[in-house]
PDB file of C-alpha atoms in Angstrom:
ATOM      1  CA  MET A 142      -2.316 -28.153 -52.449  1.00  0.00           C
ATOM      2  CA  GLU A 143      -0.026 -25.968 -50.391  1.00  0.00           C
ATOM      3  CA  LYS A 144       2.628 -27.596 -48.331  1.00  0.00           C
ATOM      4  CA  PRO A 145       3.761 -26.605 -44.777  1.00  0.00           C
ATOM      5  CA  LYS A 146       7.159 -25.066 -44.683  1.00  0.00           C
ATOM      6  CA  THR A 147       9.621 -23.691 -42.140  1.00  0.00           C
ATOM      7  CA  ILE A 148      10.262 -19.979 -42.230  1.00  0.00           C
ATOM      8  CA  ASP A 149      13.397 -18.174 -41.105  1.00  0.00           C
ATOM      9  CA  PHE A 150      12.448 -14.891 -39.552  1.00  0.00           C
ATOM     10  CA  GLN A 151      14.688 -11.861 -39.569  1.00  0.00           C
ATOM     11  CA  HIS A 152      16.932 -12.046 -36.500  1.00  0.00           C
ATOM     12  CA  ILE A 153      18.979  -9.207 -35.084  1.00  0.00           C
ATOM     13  CA  ASN A 154      21.149  -9.515 -32.030  1.00  0.00           C
ATOM     14  CA  HIS A 155      21.281  -6.008 -30.527  1.00  0.00           C
ATOM     15  CA  ASN A 156      22.822  -4.994 -27.240  1.00  0.00           C
ATOM     16  CA  HIS A 157      22.875  -8.657 -26.198  1.00  0.00           C
ATOM     17  CA  ALA A 158      19.120  -9.044 -26.753  1.00  0.00           C
ATOM     18  CA  ASP A 159      17.431 -10.997 -29.564  1.00  0.00           C
ATOM     19  CA  LEU A 160      15.031  -9.209 -31.848  1.00  0.00           C
ATOM     20  CA  THR A 161      13.041 -11.397 -34.252  1.00  0.00           C
ATOM     21  CA  VAL A 162      10.954  -9.814 -37.025  1.00  0.00           C
ATOM     22  CA  ILE A 163       8.405 -10.987 -39.574  1.00  0.00           C
ATOM     23  CA  GLU A 164       7.128  -8.498 -42.162  1.00  0.00           C
ATOM     24  CA  LYS A 165       4.275  -8.565 -44.545  1.00  0.00           C
ATOM     25  CA  GLN A 166       6.338  -7.617 -47.552  1.00  0.00           C
ATOM     26  CA  GLN A 167       8.813 -10.410 -46.812  1.00  0.00           C
ATOM     27  CA  GLN A 168       8.052 -13.566 -44.834  1.00  0.00           C
ATOM     28  CA  LEU A 169       4.271 -12.995 -44.275  1.00  0.00           C
ATOM     29  CA  PRO A 170       2.205 -14.673 -47.048  1.00  0.00           C
ATOM     30  CA  PHE A 171      -1.055 -13.208 -45.887  1.00  0.00           C
ATOM     31  CA  SER A 172      -2.650 -10.240 -44.027  1.00  0.00           C
ATOM     32  CA  VAL A 173      -2.798 -10.958 -40.289  1.00  0.00           C
ATOM     33  CA  GLN A 174      -6.372 -10.785 -39.034  1.00  0.00           C
ATOM     34  CA  ARG A 175      -5.756 -12.479 -35.695  1.00  0.00           C
ATOM     35  CA  VAL A 176      -2.868 -13.088 -33.316  1.00  0.00           C
ATOM     36  CA  TYR A 177      -2.898 -15.405 -30.401  1.00  0.00           C
ATOM     37  CA  TRP A 178      -0.412 -16.943 -27.962  1.00  0.00           C
ATOM     38  CA  LEU A 179      -0.485 -19.928 -25.744  1.00  0.00           C
ATOM     39  CA  THR A 180       1.147 -19.835 -22.371  1.00  0.00           C
ATOM     40  CA  ASN A 181       1.147 -22.118 -19.261  1.00  0.00           C
ATOM     41  CA  VAL A 182       0.442 -25.221 -21.405  1.00  0.00           C
ATOM     42  CA  PRO A 183       1.040 -28.347 -19.243  1.00  0.00           C
ATOM     43  CA  GLU A 184       4.079 -30.336 -20.375  1.00  0.00           C
ATOM     44  CA  ASP A 185       3.340 -32.995 -22.959  1.00  0.00           C
ATOM     45  CA  GLN A 186      -0.283 -31.799 -23.413  1.00  0.00           C
ATOM     46  CA  ILE A 187      -1.290 -32.134 -27.045  1.00  0.00           C
ATOM     47  CA  ARG A 188      -3.026 -29.038 -28.452  1.00  0.00           C
ATOM     48  CA  GLY A 189      -4.520 -28.383 -31.871  1.00  0.00           C
ATOM     49  CA  ASN A 190      -6.381 -31.577 -32.652  1.00  0.00           C
ATOM     50  CA  SER A 191      -8.080 -29.670 -35.432  1.00  0.00           C
ATOM     51  CA  ALA A 192      -7.768 -28.432 -39.040  1.00  0.00           C
ATOM     52  CA  THR A 193      -9.074 -25.296 -40.676  1.00  0.00           C
ATOM     53  CA  LYS A 194     -11.027 -25.151 -43.905  1.00  0.00           C
ATOM     54  CA  TYR A 195      -9.629 -21.750 -44.887  1.00  0.00           C
ATOM     55  CA  GLY A 196      -7.464 -20.231 -42.191  1.00  0.00           C
ATOM     56  CA  LYS A 197      -3.711 -20.221 -42.730  1.00  0.00           C
ATOM     57  CA  ARG A 198      -1.218 -19.764 -39.866  1.00  0.00           C
ATOM     58  CA  ILE A 199       2.321 -18.926 -39.094  1.00  0.00           C
ATOM     59  CA  VAL A 200       3.441 -20.296 -35.757  1.00  0.00           C
ATOM     60  CA  ALA A 201       6.548 -19.470 -33.763  1.00  0.00           C
ATOM     61  CA  CYS A 202       7.905 -21.022 -30.611  1.00  0.00           C
ATOM     62  CA  ILE A 203       8.928 -17.941 -28.700  1.00  0.00           C
ATOM     63  CA  LYS A 204      10.130 -19.870 -25.721  1.00  0.00           C
ATOM     64  CA  GLY A 205      10.935 -23.575 -25.107  1.00  0.00           C
ATOM     65  CA  GLU A 206      10.117 -26.291 -27.660  1.00  0.00           C
ATOM     66  CA  VAL A 207       7.057 -27.531 -29.413  1.00  0.00           C
ATOM     67  CA  THR A 208       6.652 -30.491 -31.770  1.00  0.00           C
ATOM     68  CA  ILE A 209       4.102 -30.063 -34.487  1.00  0.00           C
ATOM     69  CA  MET A 210       2.629 -33.058 -36.298  1.00  0.00           C
ATOM     70  CA  LEU A 211       0.690 -32.127 -39.467  1.00  0.00           C
ATOM     71  CA  GLU A 212      -1.361 -34.525 -41.631  1.00  0.00           C
ATOM     72  CA  ASP A 213      -2.920 -33.826 -44.965  1.00  0.00           C
ATOM     73  CA  GLN A 214      -6.118 -35.315 -46.128  1.00  0.00           C
ATOM     74  CA  GLU A 215      -4.316 -38.111 -48.004  1.00  0.00           C
ATOM     75  CA  GLY A 216      -2.700 -39.200 -44.730  1.00  0.00           C
ATOM     76  CA  ASN A 217       0.777 -37.762 -45.431  1.00  0.00           C
ATOM     77  CA  VAL A 218       2.438 -36.810 -42.125  1.00  0.00           C
ATOM     78  CA  PHE A 219       4.837 -33.944 -41.592  1.00  0.00           C
ATOM     79  CA  LYS A 220       6.773 -33.463 -38.365  1.00  0.00           C
ATOM     80  CA  PHE A 221       8.397 -30.222 -37.254  1.00  0.00           C
ATOM     81  CA  VAL A 222      10.275 -29.312 -34.038  1.00  0.00           C
ATOM     82  CA  LEU A 223      10.457 -25.631 -33.255  1.00  0.00           C
ATOM     83  CA  ASP A 224      13.042 -24.940 -30.600  1.00  0.00           C
ATOM     84  CA  ASN A 225      14.164 -21.367 -31.113  1.00  0.00           C
ATOM     85  CA  PRO A 226      12.387 -18.009 -31.472  1.00  0.00           C
ATOM     86  CA  ASN A 227      13.932 -17.172 -34.852  1.00  0.00           C
ATOM     87  CA  SER A 228      12.215 -19.684 -37.093  1.00  0.00           C
ATOM     88  CA  GLY A 229       8.661 -20.736 -37.527  1.00  0.00           C
ATOM     89  CA  LEU A 230       6.251 -22.792 -39.522  1.00  0.00           C
ATOM     90  CA  TYR A 231       3.756 -21.911 -42.173  1.00  0.00           C
ATOM     91  CA  ILE A 232       0.654 -24.148 -41.814  1.00  0.00           C
ATOM     92  CA  PRO A 233      -1.753 -23.995 -44.773  1.00  0.00           C
ATOM     93  CA  ASN A 234      -5.447 -24.673 -44.435  1.00  0.00           C
ATOM     94  CA  LEU A 235      -6.564 -28.320 -44.523  1.00  0.00           C
ATOM     95  CA  TYR A 236      -3.851 -29.800 -42.402  1.00  0.00           C
ATOM     96  CA  TRP A 237      -4.717 -31.668 -39.189  1.00  0.00           C
ATOM     97  CA  SER A 238      -2.409 -30.438 -36.462  1.00  0.00           C
ATOM     98  CA  GLU A 239      -1.256 -31.919 -33.150  1.00  0.00           C
ATOM     99  CA  ILE A 240       1.109 -29.753 -31.128  1.00  0.00           C
ATOM    100  CA  THR A 241       3.031 -31.062 -28.111  1.00  0.00           C
ATOM    101  CA  PHE A 242       4.594 -28.612 -25.696  1.00  0.00           C
ATOM    102  CA  SER A 243       7.661 -28.981 -23.569  1.00  0.00           C
ATOM    103  CA  ALA A 244       7.610 -27.299 -20.148  1.00  0.00           C
ATOM    104  CA  ASP A 245       7.136 -23.487 -20.090  1.00  0.00           C
ATOM    105  CA  SER A 246       6.934 -23.181 -23.827  1.00  0.00           C
ATOM    106  CA  ILE A 247       5.121 -20.332 -25.528  1.00  0.00           C
ATOM    107  CA  LEU A 248       3.574 -20.557 -29.008  1.00  0.00           C
ATOM    108  CA  LEU A 249       2.710 -17.469 -31.032  1.00  0.00           C
ATOM    109  CA  CYS A 250       0.266 -17.792 -33.947  1.00  0.00           C
ATOM    110  CA  LEU A 251      -0.439 -15.285 -36.697  1.00  0.00           C
ATOM    111  CA  VAL A 252      -3.692 -16.233 -38.479  1.00  0.00           C
ATOM    112  CA  SER A 253      -5.099 -15.130 -41.879  1.00  0.00           C
ATOM    113  CA  ASN A 254      -8.689 -14.896 -40.839  1.00  0.00           C
ATOM    114  CA  SER A 255     -10.950 -13.856 -37.948  1.00  0.00           C
ATOM    115  CA  PHE A 256     -12.210 -16.560 -35.569  1.00  0.00           C
ATOM    116  CA  ASP A 257     -15.115 -18.459 -36.916  1.00  0.00           C
ATOM    117  CA  GLU A 258     -15.957 -21.815 -35.309  1.00  0.00           C
ATOM    118  CA  ASP A 259     -17.345 -22.935 -38.698  1.00  0.00           C
ATOM    119  CA  ASP A 260     -13.799 -22.747 -40.104  1.00  0.00           C
ATOM    120  CA  TYR A 261     -12.588 -25.421 -37.670  1.00  0.00           C
ATOM    121  CA  ILE A 262     -12.762 -29.179 -38.218  1.00  0.00           C
ATOM    122  CA  ARG A 263     -12.406 -30.800 -34.811  1.00  0.00           C
ATOM    123  CA  ASP A 264     -13.187 -34.409 -35.630  1.00  0.00           C
ATOM    124  CA  LYS A 265     -10.405 -36.264 -37.442  1.00  0.00           C
ATOM    125  CA  GLU A 266     -12.832 -38.613 -39.194  1.00  0.00           C
ATOM    126  CA  ASN A 267     -14.722 -35.652 -40.516  1.00  0.00           C
ATOM    127  CA  PHE A 268     -11.458 -34.152 -41.777  1.00  0.00           C
ATOM    128  CA  GLN A 269     -10.587 -37.320 -43.646  1.00  0.00           C
ATOM    129  CA  ALA A 270     -14.231 -37.785 -44.883  1.00  0.00           C
ATOM    130  CA  LEU A 271     -14.161 -34.228 -46.301  1.00  0.00           C
ATOM    131  CA  SER A 272     -11.310 -35.293 -48.615  1.00  0.00           C
ATOM    132  CA  GLN A 273     -13.216 -38.337 -49.852  1.00  0.00           C
ATOM    133  CA  ALA A 274     -16.264 -36.236 -50.431  1.00  0.00           C
ATOM    134  CA  ASN A 275     -14.144 -33.890 -52.583  1.00  0.00           C
ATOM    135  CA  GLY A 276     -12.045 -36.599 -54.164  1.00  0.00           C
TER     136      GLY A 276
ATOM    137  CA  MET B 265      -3.396  13.635 -30.725  1.00  0.00           C
ATOM    138  CA  GLU B 266      -4.070  10.008 -29.982  1.00  0.00           C
ATOM    139  CA  LYS B 267      -3.340   8.865 -26.439  1.00  0.00           C
ATOM    140  CA  PRO B 268      -1.698   5.558 -25.391  1.00  0.00           C
ATOM    141  CA  LYS B 269      -4.110   3.123 -23.763  1.00  0.00           C
ATOM    142  CA  THR B 270      -4.081  -0.322 -22.242  1.00  0.00           C
ATOM    143  CA  ILE B 271      -5.898  -3.045 -24.089  1.00  0.00           C
ATOM    144  CA  ASP B 272      -7.538  -6.137 -22.536  1.00  0.00           C
ATOM    145  CA  PHE B 273      -7.080  -9.015 -24.916  1.00  0.00           C
ATOM    146  CA  GLN B 274      -9.477 -11.941 -25.148  1.00  0.00           C
ATOM    147  CA  HIS B 275      -8.365 -14.533 -22.629  1.00  0.00           C
ATOM    148  CA  ILE B 276      -9.489 -18.115 -22.576  1.00  0.00           C
ATOM    149  CA  ASN B 277      -8.355 -20.682 -20.081  1.00  0.00           C
ATOM    150  CA  HIS B 278      -8.644 -24.009 -21.768  1.00  0.00           C
ATOM    151  CA  ASN B 279      -7.403 -27.313 -20.516  1.00  0.00           C
ATOM    152  CA  HIS B 280      -5.272 -25.532 -17.908  1.00  0.00           C
ATOM    153  CA  ALA B 281      -3.437 -23.502 -20.585  1.00  0.00           C
ATOM    154  CA  ASP B 282      -3.872 -19.792 -21.263  1.00  0.00           C
ATOM    155  CA  LEU B 283      -4.941 -18.706 -24.709  1.00  0.00           C
ATOM    156  CA  THR B 284      -4.771 -14.933 -25.444  1.00  0.00           C
ATOM    157  CA  VAL B 285      -6.229 -13.503 -28.598  1.00  0.00           C
ATOM    158  CA  ILE B 286      -6.248 -10.209 -30.412  1.00  0.00           C
ATOM    159  CA  GLU B 287      -8.394  -9.782 -33.534  1.00  0.00           C
ATOM    160  CA  LYS B 288      -8.553  -7.125 -36.227  1.00  0.00           C
ATOM    161  CA  GLN B 289     -12.289  -6.709 -35.970  1.00  0.00           C
ATOM    162  CA  GLN B 290     -12.094  -6.151 -32.190  1.00  0.00           C
ATOM    163  CA  GLN B 291      -9.010  -4.981 -30.334  1.00  0.00           C
ATOM    164  CA  LEU B 292      -6.756  -4.270 -33.351  1.00  0.00           C
ATOM    165  CA  PRO B 293      -7.022  -0.665 -34.507  1.00  0.00           C
ATOM    166  CA  PHE B 294      -4.830  -1.169 -37.623  1.00  0.00           C
ATOM    167  CA  SER B 295      -3.650  -3.769 -40.108  1.00  0.00           C
ATOM    168  CA  VAL B 296      -0.593  -5.614 -38.889  1.00  0.00           C
ATOM    169  CA  GLN B 297       2.278  -5.090 -41.350  1.00  0.00           C
ATOM    170  CA  ARG B 298       5.049  -6.290 -39.056  1.00  0.00           C
ATOM    171  CA  VAL B 299       5.392  -8.464 -35.941  1.00  0.00           C
ATOM    172  CA  TYR B 300       8.487  -8.652 -33.768  1.00  0.00           C
ATOM    173  CA  TRP B 301       9.473 -10.027 -30.424  1.00  0.00           C
ATOM    174  CA  LEU B 302      12.296  -9.331 -28.068  1.00  0.00           C
ATOM    175  CA  THR B 303      13.853 -12.128 -26.030  1.00  0.00           C
ATOM    176  CA  ASN B 304      16.967 -12.478 -23.865  1.00  0.00           C
ATOM    177  CA  VAL B 305      16.927  -8.836 -22.976  1.00  0.00           C
ATOM    178  CA  PRO B 306      19.380  -8.229 -20.119  1.00  0.00           C
ATOM    179  CA  GLU B 307      17.572  -7.336 -16.890  1.00  0.00           C
ATOM    180  CA  ASP B 308      17.028  -3.608 -16.332  1.00  0.00           C
ATOM    181  CA  GLN B 309      18.297  -2.773 -19.891  1.00  0.00           C
ATOM    182  CA  ILE B 310      16.329   0.102 -21.357  1.00  0.00           C
ATOM    183  CA  ARG B 311      15.084  -0.519 -24.867  1.00  0.00           C
ATOM    184  CA  GLY B 312      13.138   1.739 -27.212  1.00  0.00           C
ATOM    185  CA  ASN B 313      14.756   5.137 -26.796  1.00  0.00           C
ATOM    186  CA  SER B 314      12.961   6.197 -29.911  1.00  0.00           C
ATOM    187  CA  ALA B 315       9.686   7.422 -31.340  1.00  0.00           C
ATOM    188  CA  THR B 316       8.032   6.844 -34.709  1.00  0.00           C
ATOM    189  CA  LYS B 317       6.644   9.488 -37.010  1.00  0.00           C
ATOM    190  CA  TYR B 318       3.873   7.252 -38.383  1.00  0.00           C
ATOM    191  CA  GLY B 319       4.130   3.692 -36.996  1.00  0.00           C
ATOM    192  CA  LYS B 320       1.587   2.647 -34.361  1.00  0.00           C
ATOM    193  CA  ARG B 321       2.102  -0.329 -32.122  1.00  0.00           C
ATOM    194  CA  ILE B 322       0.380  -2.728 -29.792  1.00  0.00           C
ATOM    195  CA  VAL B 323       2.767  -4.336 -27.331  1.00  0.00           C
ATOM    196  CA  ALA B 324       2.184  -7.289 -25.080  1.00  0.00           C
ATOM    197  CA  CYS B 325       4.397  -8.658 -22.355  1.00  0.00           C
ATOM    198  CA  ILE B 326       4.089 -12.419 -23.036  1.00  0.00           C
ATOM    199  CA  LYS B 327       6.338 -13.334 -20.149  1.00  0.00           C
ATOM    200  CA  GLY B 328       7.727 -11.489 -17.163  1.00  0.00           C
ATOM    201  CA  GLU B 329       7.277  -7.786 -16.622  1.00  0.00           C
ATOM    202  CA  VAL B 330       8.102  -4.636 -18.615  1.00  0.00           C
ATOM    203  CA  THR B 331       7.779  -1.001 -17.584  1.00  0.00           C
ATOM    204  CA  ILE B 332       6.975   1.395 -20.435  1.00  0.00           C
ATOM    205  CA  MET B 333       7.562   5.125 -20.126  1.00  0.00           C
ATOM    206  CA  LEU B 334       5.991   7.130 -22.861  1.00  0.00           C
ATOM    207  CA  GLU B 335       6.407  10.883 -23.393  1.00  0.00           C
ATOM    208  CA  ASP B 336       4.575  13.004 -25.836  1.00  0.00           C
ATOM    209  CA  GLN B 337       6.051  16.054 -27.594  1.00  0.00           C
ATOM    210  CA  GLU B 338       4.690  18.433 -24.949  1.00  0.00           C
ATOM    211  CA  GLY B 339       6.631  16.566 -22.249  1.00  0.00           C
ATOM    212  CA  ASN B 340       3.612  14.716 -20.721  1.00  0.00           C
ATOM    213  CA  VAL B 341       4.840  11.378 -19.323  1.00  0.00           C
ATOM    214  CA  PHE B 342       2.760   8.198 -19.159  1.00  0.00           C
ATOM    215  CA  LYS B 343       3.909   5.068 -17.251  1.00  0.00           C
ATOM    216  CA  PHE B 344       2.629   1.554 -17.772  1.00  0.00           C
ATOM    217  CA  VAL B 345       3.564  -1.724 -16.178  1.00  0.00           C
ATOM    218  CA  LEU B 346       2.746  -4.840 -18.243  1.00  0.00           C
ATOM    219  CA  ASP B 347       2.995  -7.965 -16.053  1.00  0.00           C
ATOM    220  CA  ASN B 348       0.631 -10.525 -17.588  1.00  0.00           C
ATOM    221  CA  PRO B 349       0.115 -11.955 -21.099  1.00  0.00           C
ATOM    222  CA  ASN B 350      -3.532 -10.956 -21.275  1.00  0.00           C
ATOM    223  CA  SER B 351      -3.282  -7.160 -21.462  1.00  0.00           C
ATOM    224  CA  GLY B 352      -1.218  -4.894 -23.645  1.00  0.00           C
ATOM    225  CA  LEU B 353      -0.659  -1.300 -24.610  1.00  0.00           C
ATOM    226  CA  TYR B 354      -1.542   0.715 -27.697  1.00  0.00           C
ATOM    227  CA  ILE B 355       1.251   3.114 -28.482  1.00  0.00           C
ATOM    228  CA  PRO B 356       0.382   5.723 -31.083  1.00  0.00           C
ATOM    229  CA  ASN B 357       2.974   7.411 -33.282  1.00  0.00           C
ATOM    230  CA  LEU B 358       4.915  10.412 -31.869  1.00  0.00           C
ATOM    231  CA  TYR B 359       5.468   9.037 -28.379  1.00  0.00           C
ATOM    232  CA  TRP B 360       9.032   8.698 -27.104  1.00  0.00           C
ATOM    233  CA  SER B 361       9.253   5.238 -25.492  1.00  0.00           C
ATOM    234  CA  GLU B 362      11.653   3.796 -22.950  1.00  0.00           C
ATOM    235  CA  ILE B 363      11.043   0.156 -21.987  1.00  0.00           C
ATOM    236  CA  THR B 364      12.688  -1.556 -19.037  1.00  0.00           C
ATOM    237  CA  PHE B 365      12.713  -5.395 -18.886  1.00  0.00           C
ATOM    238  CA  SER B 366      12.685  -7.611 -15.817  1.00  0.00           C
ATOM    239  CA  ALA B 367      14.642 -10.864 -16.148  1.00  0.00           C
ATOM    240  CA  ASP B 368      13.539 -13.322 -18.767  1.00  0.00           C
ATOM    241  CA  SER B 369      10.741 -11.100 -20.077  1.00  0.00           C
ATOM    242  CA  ILE B 370       9.443 -11.312 -23.571  1.00  0.00           C
ATOM    243  CA  LEU B 371       7.831  -8.465 -25.439  1.00  0.00           C
ATOM    244  CA  LEU B 372       5.626  -8.895 -28.479  1.00  0.00           C
ATOM    245  CA  CYS B 373       5.000  -5.940 -30.781  1.00  0.00           C
ATOM    246  CA  LEU B 374       2.396  -5.673 -33.567  1.00  0.00           C
ATOM    247  CA  VAL B 375       3.172  -2.811 -35.848  1.00  0.00           C
ATOM    248  CA  SER B 376       1.073  -0.832 -38.340  1.00  0.00           C
ATOM    249  CA  ASN B 377       3.803  -0.265 -40.953  1.00  0.00           C
ATOM    250  CA  SER B 378       6.758  -1.998 -42.540  1.00  0.00           C
ATOM    251  CA  PHE B 379      10.235  -1.192 -41.224  1.00  0.00           C
ATOM    252  CA  ASP B 380      11.606   2.073 -42.519  1.00  0.00           C
ATOM    253  CA  GLU B 381      14.528   3.679 -40.663  1.00  0.00           C
ATOM    254  CA  ASP B 382      13.173   7.050 -41.800  1.00  0.00           C
ATOM    255  CA  ASP B 383      10.127   6.523 -39.624  1.00  0.00           C
ATOM    256  CA  TYR B 384      12.246   6.401 -36.451  1.00  0.00           C
ATOM    257  CA  ILE B 385      13.351   9.399 -34.411  1.00  0.00           C
ATOM    258  CA  ARG B 386      16.264   8.140 -32.284  1.00  0.00           C
ATOM    259  CA  ASP B 387      17.373  11.432 -30.822  1.00  0.00           C
ATOM    260  CA  LYS B 388      15.180  12.836 -28.066  1.00  0.00           C
ATOM    261  CA  GLU B 389      16.166  16.436 -28.724  1.00  0.00           C
ATOM    262  CA  ASN B 390      15.163  15.986 -32.358  1.00  0.00           C
ATOM    263  CA  PHE B 391      11.820  14.540 -31.206  1.00  0.00           C
ATOM    264  CA  GLN B 392      11.124  17.527 -28.992  1.00  0.00           C
ATOM    265  CA  ALA B 393      12.409  19.930 -31.675  1.00  0.00           C
ATOM    266  CA  LEU B 394      10.017  18.391 -34.170  1.00  0.00           C
ATOM    267  CA  SER B 395       7.174  19.453 -31.968  1.00  0.00           C
ATOM    268  CA  GLN B 396       8.411  23.050 -31.720  1.00  0.00           C
ATOM    269  CA  ALA B 397       8.916  23.145 -35.514  1.00  0.00           C
ATOM    270  CA  ASN B 398       5.286  22.085 -35.928  1.00  0.00           C
ATOM    271  CA  GLY B 399       3.963  24.126 -33.038  1.00  0.00           C
TER     272      GLY B 399
END
C-alpha cells in the first residue's frame, strides 16, 4: 500500500515574489484530471471526512495553515501540518482524511481522476469495513 | 488564431466554504503538465512580460485581484480583471502578457507543457518581429 508523503515543490523567489511550481515530469506522480481549491473555510471547520477508492491527490496550502489527519484501513494515523505554499502532501487512495483549517487558509488540490461520487467513501465505518471485506 | 477567453469554473458553496473546481472533461482544454502559483507579489508589480510559443495556460486569481493585459502579434489588446476565485482566463500561446497584482493576491496557473526556457519569448520586439517573419 502506498504511503502519504510530503513533497517539496520547486520554489523560486523572483523580484520579491514567490513562485512555486509542480511539474508532471518531476514531482507529479499522476496526470492531473481535476483541480480544485477551497477558500473561505470557517476556522477550525473539519473538511474531508472521506476517503477515495481510486483517486490520488496532491494538496498544497497556498495560504495559512491546514492540519491533515490521515488514517489507513488498519487504523494507522498520520498527521501533517502544511503551513507554507512551497511544500505539499501526496495522499494516496484509501486514506481517510480530516482537514482542519486555520483562518483565511486556502487549500489547492490536484487530483488524478474526474469527479465520480462512487469513488468517495463518506462513512468511516464503511471505510473500515471495506478493509475487513478485503482482508 | 485562438482567442483568450474567460472561464467560469464549477463553484460549490458547501458548509459556508467555497469549493471551486476545474475538470479535464469540462473546462480544461488541455492536459495539465505544470501547475504554479505566485504569492507575495508586491502590489502593482507587473509580472509576465513574456509570451509563449506553444504553452497554453489557464489562470485563476485565488485571492485578491489581478489585471491581465494580453496583446496578440497584430497589436490587438485584450484586458481582463480577475477578482474572484470562481472564474479564470484561458491564455493561448502567442499572446504577450502583463499581469498587475493588487496587494496579497494569489495567482494560480495551469499550463499545457513542461517548463522549457526556449518556449518563452521575453523581448517584446522579438515577439512582434516573430509575427512579421511569419506574416
